[in-house]
mmCIF file of C-alpha atoms in Angstrom:
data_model
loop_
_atom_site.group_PDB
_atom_site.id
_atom_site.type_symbol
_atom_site.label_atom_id
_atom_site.label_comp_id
_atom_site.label_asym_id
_atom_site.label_seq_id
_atom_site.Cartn_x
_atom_site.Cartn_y
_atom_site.Cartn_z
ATOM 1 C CA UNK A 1 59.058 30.297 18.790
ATOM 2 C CA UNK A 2 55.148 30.425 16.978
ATOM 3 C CA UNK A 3 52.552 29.843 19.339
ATOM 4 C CA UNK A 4 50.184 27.108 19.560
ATOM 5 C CA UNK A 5 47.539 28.737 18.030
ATOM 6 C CA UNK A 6 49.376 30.378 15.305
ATOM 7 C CA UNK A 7 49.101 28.968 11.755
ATOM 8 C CA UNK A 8 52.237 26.468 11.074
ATOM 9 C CA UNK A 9 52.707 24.669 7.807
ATOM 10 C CA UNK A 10 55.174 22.595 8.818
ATOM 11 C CA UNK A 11 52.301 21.535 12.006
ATOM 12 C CA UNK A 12 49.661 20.864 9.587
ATOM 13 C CA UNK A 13 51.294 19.184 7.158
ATOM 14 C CA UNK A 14 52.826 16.750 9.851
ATOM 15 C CA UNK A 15 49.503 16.435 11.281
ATOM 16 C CA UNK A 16 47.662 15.256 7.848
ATOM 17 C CA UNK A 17 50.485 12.556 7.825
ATOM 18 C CA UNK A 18 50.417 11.287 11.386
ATOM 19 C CA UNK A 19 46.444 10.901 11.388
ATOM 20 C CA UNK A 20 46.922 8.833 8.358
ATOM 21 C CA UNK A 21 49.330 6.546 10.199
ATOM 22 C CA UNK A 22 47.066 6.685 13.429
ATOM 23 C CA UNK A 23 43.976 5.356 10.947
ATOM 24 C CA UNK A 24 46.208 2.502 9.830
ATOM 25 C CA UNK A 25 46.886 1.544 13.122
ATOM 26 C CA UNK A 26 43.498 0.733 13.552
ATOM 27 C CA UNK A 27 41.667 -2.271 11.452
ATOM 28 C CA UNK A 28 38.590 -0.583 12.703
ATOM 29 C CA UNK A 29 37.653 3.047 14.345
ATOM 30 C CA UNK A 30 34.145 3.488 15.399
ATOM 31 C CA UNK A 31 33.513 6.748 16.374
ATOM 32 C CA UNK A 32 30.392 7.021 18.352
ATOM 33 C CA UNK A 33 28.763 10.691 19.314
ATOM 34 C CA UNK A 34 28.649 13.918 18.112
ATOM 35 C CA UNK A 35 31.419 16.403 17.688
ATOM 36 C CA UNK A 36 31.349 19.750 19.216
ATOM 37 C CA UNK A 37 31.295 23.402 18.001
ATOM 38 C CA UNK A 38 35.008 23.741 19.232
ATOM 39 C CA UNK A 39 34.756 27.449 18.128
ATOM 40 C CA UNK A 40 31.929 28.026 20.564
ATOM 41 C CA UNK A 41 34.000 28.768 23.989
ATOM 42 C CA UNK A 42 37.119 27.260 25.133
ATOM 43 C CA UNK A 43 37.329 23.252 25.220
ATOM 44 C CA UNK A 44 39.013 20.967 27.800
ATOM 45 C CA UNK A 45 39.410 17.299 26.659
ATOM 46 C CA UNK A 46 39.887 14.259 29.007
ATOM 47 C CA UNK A 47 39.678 10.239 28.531
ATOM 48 C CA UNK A 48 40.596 7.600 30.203
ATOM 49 C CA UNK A 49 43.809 6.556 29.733
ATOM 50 C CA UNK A 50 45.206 2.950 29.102
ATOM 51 C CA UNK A 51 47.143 3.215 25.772
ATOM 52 C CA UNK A 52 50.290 5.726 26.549
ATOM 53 C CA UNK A 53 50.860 8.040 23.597
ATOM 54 C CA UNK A 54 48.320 6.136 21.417
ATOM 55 C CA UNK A 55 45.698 7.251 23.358
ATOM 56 C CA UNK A 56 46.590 11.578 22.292
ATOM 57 C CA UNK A 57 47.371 10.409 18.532
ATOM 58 C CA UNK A 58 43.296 8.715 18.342
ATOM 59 C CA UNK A 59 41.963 11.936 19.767
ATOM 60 C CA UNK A 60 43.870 14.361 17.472
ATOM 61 C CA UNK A 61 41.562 13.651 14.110
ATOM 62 C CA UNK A 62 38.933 15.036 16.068
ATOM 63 C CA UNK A 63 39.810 18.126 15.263
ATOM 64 C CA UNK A 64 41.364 19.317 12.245
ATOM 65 C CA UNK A 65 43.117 22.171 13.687
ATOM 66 C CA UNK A 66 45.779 22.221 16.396
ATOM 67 C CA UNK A 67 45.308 20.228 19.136
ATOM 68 C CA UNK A 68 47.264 20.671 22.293
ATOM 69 C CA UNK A 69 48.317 18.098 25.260
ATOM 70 C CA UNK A 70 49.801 17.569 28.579
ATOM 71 C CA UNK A 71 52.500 15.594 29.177
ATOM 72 C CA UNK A 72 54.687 13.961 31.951
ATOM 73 C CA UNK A 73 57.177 16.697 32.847
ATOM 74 C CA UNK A 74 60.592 14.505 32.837
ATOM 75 C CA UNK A 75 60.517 13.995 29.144
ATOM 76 C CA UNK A 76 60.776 17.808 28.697
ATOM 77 C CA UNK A 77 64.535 17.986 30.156
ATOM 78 C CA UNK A 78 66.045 17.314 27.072
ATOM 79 C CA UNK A 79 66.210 20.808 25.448
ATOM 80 C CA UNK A 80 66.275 19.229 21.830
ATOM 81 C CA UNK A 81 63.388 16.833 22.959
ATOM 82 C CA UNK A 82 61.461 19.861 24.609
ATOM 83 C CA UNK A 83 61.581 21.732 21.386
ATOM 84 C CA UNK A 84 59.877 19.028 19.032
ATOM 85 C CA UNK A 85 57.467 18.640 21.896
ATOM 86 C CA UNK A 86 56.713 22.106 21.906
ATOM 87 C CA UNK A 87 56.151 21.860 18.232
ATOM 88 C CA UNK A 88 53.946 19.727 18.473
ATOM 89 C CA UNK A 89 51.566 21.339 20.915
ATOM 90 C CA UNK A 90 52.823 19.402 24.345
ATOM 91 C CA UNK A 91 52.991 20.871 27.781
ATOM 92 C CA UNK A 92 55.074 19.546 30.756
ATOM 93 C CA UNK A 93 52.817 18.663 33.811
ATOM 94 C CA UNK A 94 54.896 18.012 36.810
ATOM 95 C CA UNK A 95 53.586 15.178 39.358
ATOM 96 C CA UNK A 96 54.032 15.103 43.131
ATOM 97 C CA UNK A 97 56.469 11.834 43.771
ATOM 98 C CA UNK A 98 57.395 11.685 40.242
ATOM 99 C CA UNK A 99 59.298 14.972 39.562
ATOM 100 C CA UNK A 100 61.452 17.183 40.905
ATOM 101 C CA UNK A 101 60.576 20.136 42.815
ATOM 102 C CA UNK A 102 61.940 22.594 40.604
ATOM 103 C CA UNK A 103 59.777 20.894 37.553
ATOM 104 C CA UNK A 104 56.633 21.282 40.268
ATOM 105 C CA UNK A 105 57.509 24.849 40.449
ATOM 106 C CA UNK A 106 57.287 25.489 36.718
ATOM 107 C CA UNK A 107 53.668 24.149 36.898
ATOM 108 C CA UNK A 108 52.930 27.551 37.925
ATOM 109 C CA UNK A 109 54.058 29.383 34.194
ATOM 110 C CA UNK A 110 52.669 25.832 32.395
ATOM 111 C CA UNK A 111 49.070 26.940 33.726
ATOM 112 C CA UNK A 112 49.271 29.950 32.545
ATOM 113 C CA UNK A 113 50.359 29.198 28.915
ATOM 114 C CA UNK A 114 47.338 26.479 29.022
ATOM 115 C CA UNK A 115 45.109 29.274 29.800
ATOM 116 C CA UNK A 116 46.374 30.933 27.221
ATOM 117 C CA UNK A 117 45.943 27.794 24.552
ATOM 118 C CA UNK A 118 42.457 28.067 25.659
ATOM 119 C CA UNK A 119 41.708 31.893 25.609
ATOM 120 C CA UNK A 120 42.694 31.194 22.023
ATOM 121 C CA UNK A 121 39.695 28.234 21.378
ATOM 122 C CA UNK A 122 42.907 25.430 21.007
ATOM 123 C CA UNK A 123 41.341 22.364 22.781
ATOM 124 C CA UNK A 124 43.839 21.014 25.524
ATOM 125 C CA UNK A 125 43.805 17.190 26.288
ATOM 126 C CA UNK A 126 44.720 15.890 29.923
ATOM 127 C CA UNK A 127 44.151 12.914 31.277
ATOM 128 C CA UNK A 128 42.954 13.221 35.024
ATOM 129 C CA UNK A 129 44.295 9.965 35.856
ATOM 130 C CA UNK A 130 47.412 11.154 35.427
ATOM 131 C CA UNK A 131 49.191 7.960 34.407
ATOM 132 C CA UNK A 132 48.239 4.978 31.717
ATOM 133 C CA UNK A 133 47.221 1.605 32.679
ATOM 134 C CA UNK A 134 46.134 -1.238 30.610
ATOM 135 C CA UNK A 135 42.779 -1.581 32.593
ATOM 136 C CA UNK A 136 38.753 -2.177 32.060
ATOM 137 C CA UNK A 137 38.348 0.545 35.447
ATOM 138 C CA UNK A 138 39.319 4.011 36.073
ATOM 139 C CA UNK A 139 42.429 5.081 38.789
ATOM 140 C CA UNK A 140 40.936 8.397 40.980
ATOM 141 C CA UNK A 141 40.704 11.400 39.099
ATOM 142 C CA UNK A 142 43.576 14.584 40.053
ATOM 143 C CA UNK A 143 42.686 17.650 40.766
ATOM 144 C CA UNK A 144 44.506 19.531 38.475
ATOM 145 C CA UNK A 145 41.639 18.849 35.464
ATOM 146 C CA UNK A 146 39.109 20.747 38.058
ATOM 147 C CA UNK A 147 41.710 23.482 38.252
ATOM 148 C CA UNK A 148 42.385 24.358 34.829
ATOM 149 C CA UNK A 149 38.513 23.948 33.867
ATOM 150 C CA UNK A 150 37.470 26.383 37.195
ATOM 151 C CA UNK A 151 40.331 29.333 36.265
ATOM 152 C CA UNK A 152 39.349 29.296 32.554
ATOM 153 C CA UNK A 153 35.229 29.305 33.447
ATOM 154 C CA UNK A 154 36.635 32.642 35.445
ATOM 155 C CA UNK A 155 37.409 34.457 32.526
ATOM 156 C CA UNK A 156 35.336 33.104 29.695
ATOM 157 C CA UNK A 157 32.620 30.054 28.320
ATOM 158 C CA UNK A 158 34.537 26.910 29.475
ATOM 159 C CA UNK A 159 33.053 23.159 28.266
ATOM 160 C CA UNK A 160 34.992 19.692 29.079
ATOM 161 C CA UNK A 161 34.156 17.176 26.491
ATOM 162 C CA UNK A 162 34.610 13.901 28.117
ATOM 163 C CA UNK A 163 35.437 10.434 26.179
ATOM 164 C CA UNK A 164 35.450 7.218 26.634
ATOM 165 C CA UNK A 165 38.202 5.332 24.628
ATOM 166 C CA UNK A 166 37.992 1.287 24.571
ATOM 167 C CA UNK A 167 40.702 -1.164 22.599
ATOM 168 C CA UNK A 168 39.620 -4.623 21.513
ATOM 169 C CA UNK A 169 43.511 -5.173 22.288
ATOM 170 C CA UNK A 170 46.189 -2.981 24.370
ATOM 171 C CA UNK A 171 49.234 -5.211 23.333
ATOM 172 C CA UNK A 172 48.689 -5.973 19.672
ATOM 173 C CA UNK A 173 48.477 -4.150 16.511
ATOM 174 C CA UNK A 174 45.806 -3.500 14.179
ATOM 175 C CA UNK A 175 43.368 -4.042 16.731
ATOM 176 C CA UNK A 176 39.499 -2.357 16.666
ATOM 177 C CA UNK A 177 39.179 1.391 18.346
ATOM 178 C CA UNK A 178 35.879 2.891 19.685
ATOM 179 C CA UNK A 179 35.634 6.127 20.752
ATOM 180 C CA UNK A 180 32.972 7.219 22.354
ATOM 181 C CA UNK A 181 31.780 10.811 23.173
ATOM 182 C CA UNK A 182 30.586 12.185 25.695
ATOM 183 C CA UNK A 183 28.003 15.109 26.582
ATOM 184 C CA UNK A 184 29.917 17.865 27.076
ATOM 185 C CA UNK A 185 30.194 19.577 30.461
ATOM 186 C CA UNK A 186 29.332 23.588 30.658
ATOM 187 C CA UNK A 187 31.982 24.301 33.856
ATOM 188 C CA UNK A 188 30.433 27.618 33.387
ATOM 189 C CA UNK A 189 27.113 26.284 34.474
ATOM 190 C CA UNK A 190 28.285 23.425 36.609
ATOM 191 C CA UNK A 191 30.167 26.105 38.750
ATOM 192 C CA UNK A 192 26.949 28.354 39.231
ATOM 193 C CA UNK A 193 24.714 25.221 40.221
ATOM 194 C CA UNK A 194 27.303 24.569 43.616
ATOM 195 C CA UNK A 195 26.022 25.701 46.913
ATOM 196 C CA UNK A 196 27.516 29.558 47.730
ATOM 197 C CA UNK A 197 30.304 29.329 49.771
ATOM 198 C CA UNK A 198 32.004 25.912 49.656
ATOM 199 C CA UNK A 199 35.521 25.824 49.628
ATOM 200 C CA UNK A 200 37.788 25.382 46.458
ATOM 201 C CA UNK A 201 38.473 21.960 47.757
ATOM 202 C CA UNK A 202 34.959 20.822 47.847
ATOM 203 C CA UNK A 203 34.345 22.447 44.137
ATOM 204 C CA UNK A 204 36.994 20.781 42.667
ATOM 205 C CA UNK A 205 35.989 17.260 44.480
ATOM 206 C CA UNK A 206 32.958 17.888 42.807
ATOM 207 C CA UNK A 207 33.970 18.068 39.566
ATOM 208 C CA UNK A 208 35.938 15.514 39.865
ATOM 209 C CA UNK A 209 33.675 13.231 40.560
ATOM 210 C CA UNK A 210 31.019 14.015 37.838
ATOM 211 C CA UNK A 211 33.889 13.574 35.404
ATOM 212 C CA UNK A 212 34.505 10.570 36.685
ATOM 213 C CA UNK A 213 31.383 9.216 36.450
ATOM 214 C CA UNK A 214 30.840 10.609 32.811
ATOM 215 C CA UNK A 215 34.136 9.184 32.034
ATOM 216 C CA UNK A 216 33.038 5.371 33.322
ATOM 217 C CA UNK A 217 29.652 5.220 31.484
ATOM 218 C CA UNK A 218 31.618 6.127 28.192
ATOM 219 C CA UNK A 219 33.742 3.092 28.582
ATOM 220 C CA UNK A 220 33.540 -0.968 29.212
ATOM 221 C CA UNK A 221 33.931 -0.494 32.663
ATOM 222 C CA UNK A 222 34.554 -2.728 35.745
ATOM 223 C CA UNK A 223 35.600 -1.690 38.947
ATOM 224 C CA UNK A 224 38.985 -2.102 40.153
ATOM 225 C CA UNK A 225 37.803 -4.377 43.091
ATOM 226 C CA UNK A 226 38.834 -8.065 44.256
ATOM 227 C CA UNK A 227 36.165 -8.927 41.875
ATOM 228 C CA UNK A 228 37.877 -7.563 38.731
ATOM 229 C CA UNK A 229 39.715 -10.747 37.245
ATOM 230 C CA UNK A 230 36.688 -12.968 37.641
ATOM 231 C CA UNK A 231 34.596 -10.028 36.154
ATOM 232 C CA UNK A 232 37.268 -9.392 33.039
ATOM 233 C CA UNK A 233 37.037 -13.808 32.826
ATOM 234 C CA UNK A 234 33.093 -13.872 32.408
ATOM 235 C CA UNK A 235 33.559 -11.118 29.889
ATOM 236 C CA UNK A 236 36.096 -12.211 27.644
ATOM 237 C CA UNK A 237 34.558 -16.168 27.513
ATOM 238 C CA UNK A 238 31.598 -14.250 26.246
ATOM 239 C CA UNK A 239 33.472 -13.000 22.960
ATOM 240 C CA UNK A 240 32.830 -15.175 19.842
ATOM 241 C CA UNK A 241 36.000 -16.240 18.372
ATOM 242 C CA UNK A 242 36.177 -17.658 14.617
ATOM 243 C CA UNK A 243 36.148 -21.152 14.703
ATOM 244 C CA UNK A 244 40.036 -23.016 14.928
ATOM 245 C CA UNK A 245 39.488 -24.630 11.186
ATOM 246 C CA UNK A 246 37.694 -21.145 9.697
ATOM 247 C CA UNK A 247 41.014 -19.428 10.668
ATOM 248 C CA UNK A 248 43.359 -22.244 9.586
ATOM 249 C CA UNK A 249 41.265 -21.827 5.735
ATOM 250 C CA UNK A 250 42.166 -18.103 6.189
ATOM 251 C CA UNK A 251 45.191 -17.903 7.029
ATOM 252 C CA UNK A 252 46.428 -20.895 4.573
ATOM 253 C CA UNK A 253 44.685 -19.187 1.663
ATOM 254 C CA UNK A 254 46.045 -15.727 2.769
ATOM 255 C CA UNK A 255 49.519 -16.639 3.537
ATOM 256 C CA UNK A 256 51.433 -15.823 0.165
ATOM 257 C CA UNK A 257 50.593 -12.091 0.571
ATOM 258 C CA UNK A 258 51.216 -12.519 3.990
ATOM 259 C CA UNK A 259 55.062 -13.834 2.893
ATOM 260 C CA UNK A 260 55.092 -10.920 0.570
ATOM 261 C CA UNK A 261 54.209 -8.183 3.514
ATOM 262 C CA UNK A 262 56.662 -10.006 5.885
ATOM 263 C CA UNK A 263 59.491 -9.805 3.333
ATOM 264 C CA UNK A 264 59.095 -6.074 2.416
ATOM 265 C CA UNK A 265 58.145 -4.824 5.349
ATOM 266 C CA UNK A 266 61.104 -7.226 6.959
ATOM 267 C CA UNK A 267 63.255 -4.231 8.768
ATOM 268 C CA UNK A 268 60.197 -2.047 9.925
ATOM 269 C CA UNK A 269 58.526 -4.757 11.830
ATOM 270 C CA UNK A 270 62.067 -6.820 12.925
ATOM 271 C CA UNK A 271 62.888 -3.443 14.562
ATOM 272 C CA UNK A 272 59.473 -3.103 15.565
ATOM 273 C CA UNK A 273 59.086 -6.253 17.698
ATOM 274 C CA UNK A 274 62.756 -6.323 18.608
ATOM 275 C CA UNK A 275 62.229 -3.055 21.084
ATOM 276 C CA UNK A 276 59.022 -4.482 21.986
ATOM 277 C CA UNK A 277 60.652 -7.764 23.540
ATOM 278 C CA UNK A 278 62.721 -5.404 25.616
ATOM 279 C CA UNK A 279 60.008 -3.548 26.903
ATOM 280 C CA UNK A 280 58.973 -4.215 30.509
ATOM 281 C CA UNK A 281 55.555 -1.899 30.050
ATOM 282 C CA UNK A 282 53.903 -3.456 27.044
ATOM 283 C CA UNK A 283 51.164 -0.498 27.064
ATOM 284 C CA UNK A 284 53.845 0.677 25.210
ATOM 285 C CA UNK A 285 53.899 -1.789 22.238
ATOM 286 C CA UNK A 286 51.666 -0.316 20.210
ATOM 287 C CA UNK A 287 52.850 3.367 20.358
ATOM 288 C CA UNK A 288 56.536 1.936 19.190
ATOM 289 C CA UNK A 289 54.969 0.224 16.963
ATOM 290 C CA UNK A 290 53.035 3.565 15.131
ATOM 291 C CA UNK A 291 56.567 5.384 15.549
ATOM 292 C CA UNK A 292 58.156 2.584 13.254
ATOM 293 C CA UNK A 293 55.350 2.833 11.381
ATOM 294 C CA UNK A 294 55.695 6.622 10.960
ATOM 295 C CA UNK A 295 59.364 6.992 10.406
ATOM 296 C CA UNK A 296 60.578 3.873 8.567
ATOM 297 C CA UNK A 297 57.681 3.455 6.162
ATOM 298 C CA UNK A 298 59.092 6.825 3.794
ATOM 299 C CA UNK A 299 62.576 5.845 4.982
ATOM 300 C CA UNK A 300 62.707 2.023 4.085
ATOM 301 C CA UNK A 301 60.423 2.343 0.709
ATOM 302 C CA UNK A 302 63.016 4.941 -0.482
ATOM 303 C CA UNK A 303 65.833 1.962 0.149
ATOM 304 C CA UNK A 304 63.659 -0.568 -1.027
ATOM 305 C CA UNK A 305 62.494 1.687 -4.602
ATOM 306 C CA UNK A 306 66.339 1.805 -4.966
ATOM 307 C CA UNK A 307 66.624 -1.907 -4.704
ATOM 308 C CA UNK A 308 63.921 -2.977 -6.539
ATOM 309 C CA UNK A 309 64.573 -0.447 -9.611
ATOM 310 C CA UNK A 310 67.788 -1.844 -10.223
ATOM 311 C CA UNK A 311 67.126 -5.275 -9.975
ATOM 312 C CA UNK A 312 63.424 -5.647 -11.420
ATOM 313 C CA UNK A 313 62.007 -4.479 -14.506
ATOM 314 C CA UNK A 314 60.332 -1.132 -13.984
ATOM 315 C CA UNK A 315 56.904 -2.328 -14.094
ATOM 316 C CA UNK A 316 57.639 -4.749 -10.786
ATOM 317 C CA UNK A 317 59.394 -2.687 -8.931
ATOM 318 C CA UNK A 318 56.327 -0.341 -9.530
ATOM 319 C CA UNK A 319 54.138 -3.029 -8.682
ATOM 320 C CA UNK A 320 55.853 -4.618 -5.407
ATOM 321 C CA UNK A 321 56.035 -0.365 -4.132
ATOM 322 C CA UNK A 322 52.485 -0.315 -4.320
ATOM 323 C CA UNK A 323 52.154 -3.087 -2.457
ATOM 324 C CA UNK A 324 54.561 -2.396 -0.010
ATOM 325 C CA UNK A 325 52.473 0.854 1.473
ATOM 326 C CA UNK A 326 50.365 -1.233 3.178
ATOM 327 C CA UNK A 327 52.360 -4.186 4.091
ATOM 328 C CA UNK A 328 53.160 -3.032 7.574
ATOM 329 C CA UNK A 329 49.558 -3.161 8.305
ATOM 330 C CA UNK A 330 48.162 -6.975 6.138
ATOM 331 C CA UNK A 331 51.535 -8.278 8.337
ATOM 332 C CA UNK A 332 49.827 -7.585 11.489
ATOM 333 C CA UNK A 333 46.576 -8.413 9.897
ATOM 334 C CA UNK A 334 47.561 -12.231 9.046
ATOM 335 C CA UNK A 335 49.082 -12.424 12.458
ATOM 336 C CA UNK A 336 45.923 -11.157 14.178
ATOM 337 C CA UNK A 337 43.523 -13.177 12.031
ATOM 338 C CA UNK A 338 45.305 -17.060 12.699
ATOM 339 C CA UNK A 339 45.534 -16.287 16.618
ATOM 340 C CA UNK A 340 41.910 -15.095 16.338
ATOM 341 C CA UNK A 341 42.195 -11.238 17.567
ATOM 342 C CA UNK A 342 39.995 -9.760 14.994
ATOM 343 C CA UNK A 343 37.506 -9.154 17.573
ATOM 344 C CA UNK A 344 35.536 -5.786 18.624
ATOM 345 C CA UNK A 345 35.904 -3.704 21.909
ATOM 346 C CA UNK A 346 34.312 -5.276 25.082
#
């Protein structure tokens, strides 16, 4: 089995195509920040987290090499489903109250091959939360992030690059992404600035909590207090919408290519909304949305060249396949435009 650092052809040519899906998930990515040297030293990554899986796929293009992630532990016990993970650069992290014991044990050998991801100057994304949620705010911060970030500052130049990721929309499609980055943190320096002799406990509390409070200034943030729904109220009412009759124009002019998208694209976004409906964590929505996306677009348009070819002149068919690469996207688009979500971040 390669290594996550080794070169893989197979890895980078998957990657190229799954950053191109993640852009056209997006109607708009602002990317706000500088990028880091991630040669210089070994590189921890965190972010809040409110957007499940889409949250790691936004963060990848970042960096054109391999990226690498932790991951809940339980959807590692699959052997079949372990081995694509592993492909693509995913380690199990095991969670007190969430996994078994034995999967808490091999925490232990998963540390270890992070360290070694990192010796290597592959940049490892956690998310110190250590579970989504669709929120404005920021859950406590675990300990294992301040773990990790102390062992590798042991042995070698250690930086956490902190970001703040907000969503003009959790639940929809095609909504607006801003990333924002943060100054990165030398642990290296951070660890030499604590007080002599305080316990690991109190180091890694530390840490913690400057992350934390990197994290919260990167982000539209409100804390998670009784005072968070009015808070979230006064801040949405103070988002513009386009006027009722500016939309209705829009969308009345717009709908035949709308019609068009909807009938190409019929199966990819039928499926699509189908599993959403079933969902009971609608975080979710979007990432099974990207995973149609990513896996019926090449899959349907081969059906659909088929189809058209042998019912169509040559010269439509060609025509309607063009315009069936980025149906899946002006569907969503119409949808979002005449219920007035083409807004920006808070």
């Amino acid at each position: 089995m390669r290594e996550f650092w080794d070169k893989d052809i197979r890895y980078s040519l998957c990657r190229k195509y799954v950053d191109f899906c993640t852009r056209r998930c997006f109607r708009r990515t602002e990317i706000r920040g500088t990028l880091p040297h991630w040669e210089e030293g070994s590189w921890l990554v965190t972010s809040n987290h409110t957007s499940t899986l889409m949250d790691a796929l936004v963060t990848l293009p970042l960096q054109k090499g391999p990226f690498s992630f932790g991951a809940r532990a339980d959807v590692f016990r699959n052997p079949r489903i372990a081995r694509f993970l592993h492909f693509c650069k995913m380690l199990p992290l095991a969670r007190k109250n969430r996994d078994s014991e034995a999967e808490m044990a091999r925490n232990v050998s998963t540390l270890q091959e992070i360290d070694r991801v990192l010796e290597h100057h592959v940049p490892f994304g956690i998310y110190p939360e250590g579970r989504h949620r669709p929120m404005h705010s920021l859950l406590p911060f675990h300990r294992g992030i301040a773990s990790m970030a102390f062992r590798s500052a042991a042995q070698r130049p250690t930086y956490i690059l902190p970001i703040g990721l907000d969503y003009s929309d959790w639940f929809h499609f095609r909504s607006h992404l801003r990333i924002t980055l943060g100054e990165p943190l030398d642990v290296n320096a951070f660890a030499a600035a604590l007080p002599e002799g305080i316990d690991d406990s109190t180091r890694d509390h530390a840490l913690q909590d400057e992350l934390f409070r990197r994290t919260s200034a990167l982000i539209f943030y409100l804390p998670d207090d009784e005072t968070y729904p009015q808070r979230l109220a006064l801040a949405e009412s103070a988002r513009k919408k386009p006027s009722l009759a500016l939309r209705l124009l829009l969308g009345t002019l717009s709908f035949p290519f709308f019609a068009l998208s909807a009938l190409l694209t019929l199966p990819l976004w039928a499926l699509a909304e189908g599993i959403c409906a079933r969902l009971k964590d609608h975080a979710w929505n979007n990432t099974v949305r990207f995973g149609v996306k990513l896996v019926g677009t090449p899959l349907w348009g081969l059906m659909l060249a088929a189809l058209l070819f042998a019912l169509l002149p040559w010269w439509a068919a060609a025509l309607l396949l063009l315009y069936y690469l980025p149906s899946y996207s002006l569907f969503y688009d119409w949808l979002n435009l005449v219920n007035g979500r083409t807004l920006p971040p808070l």
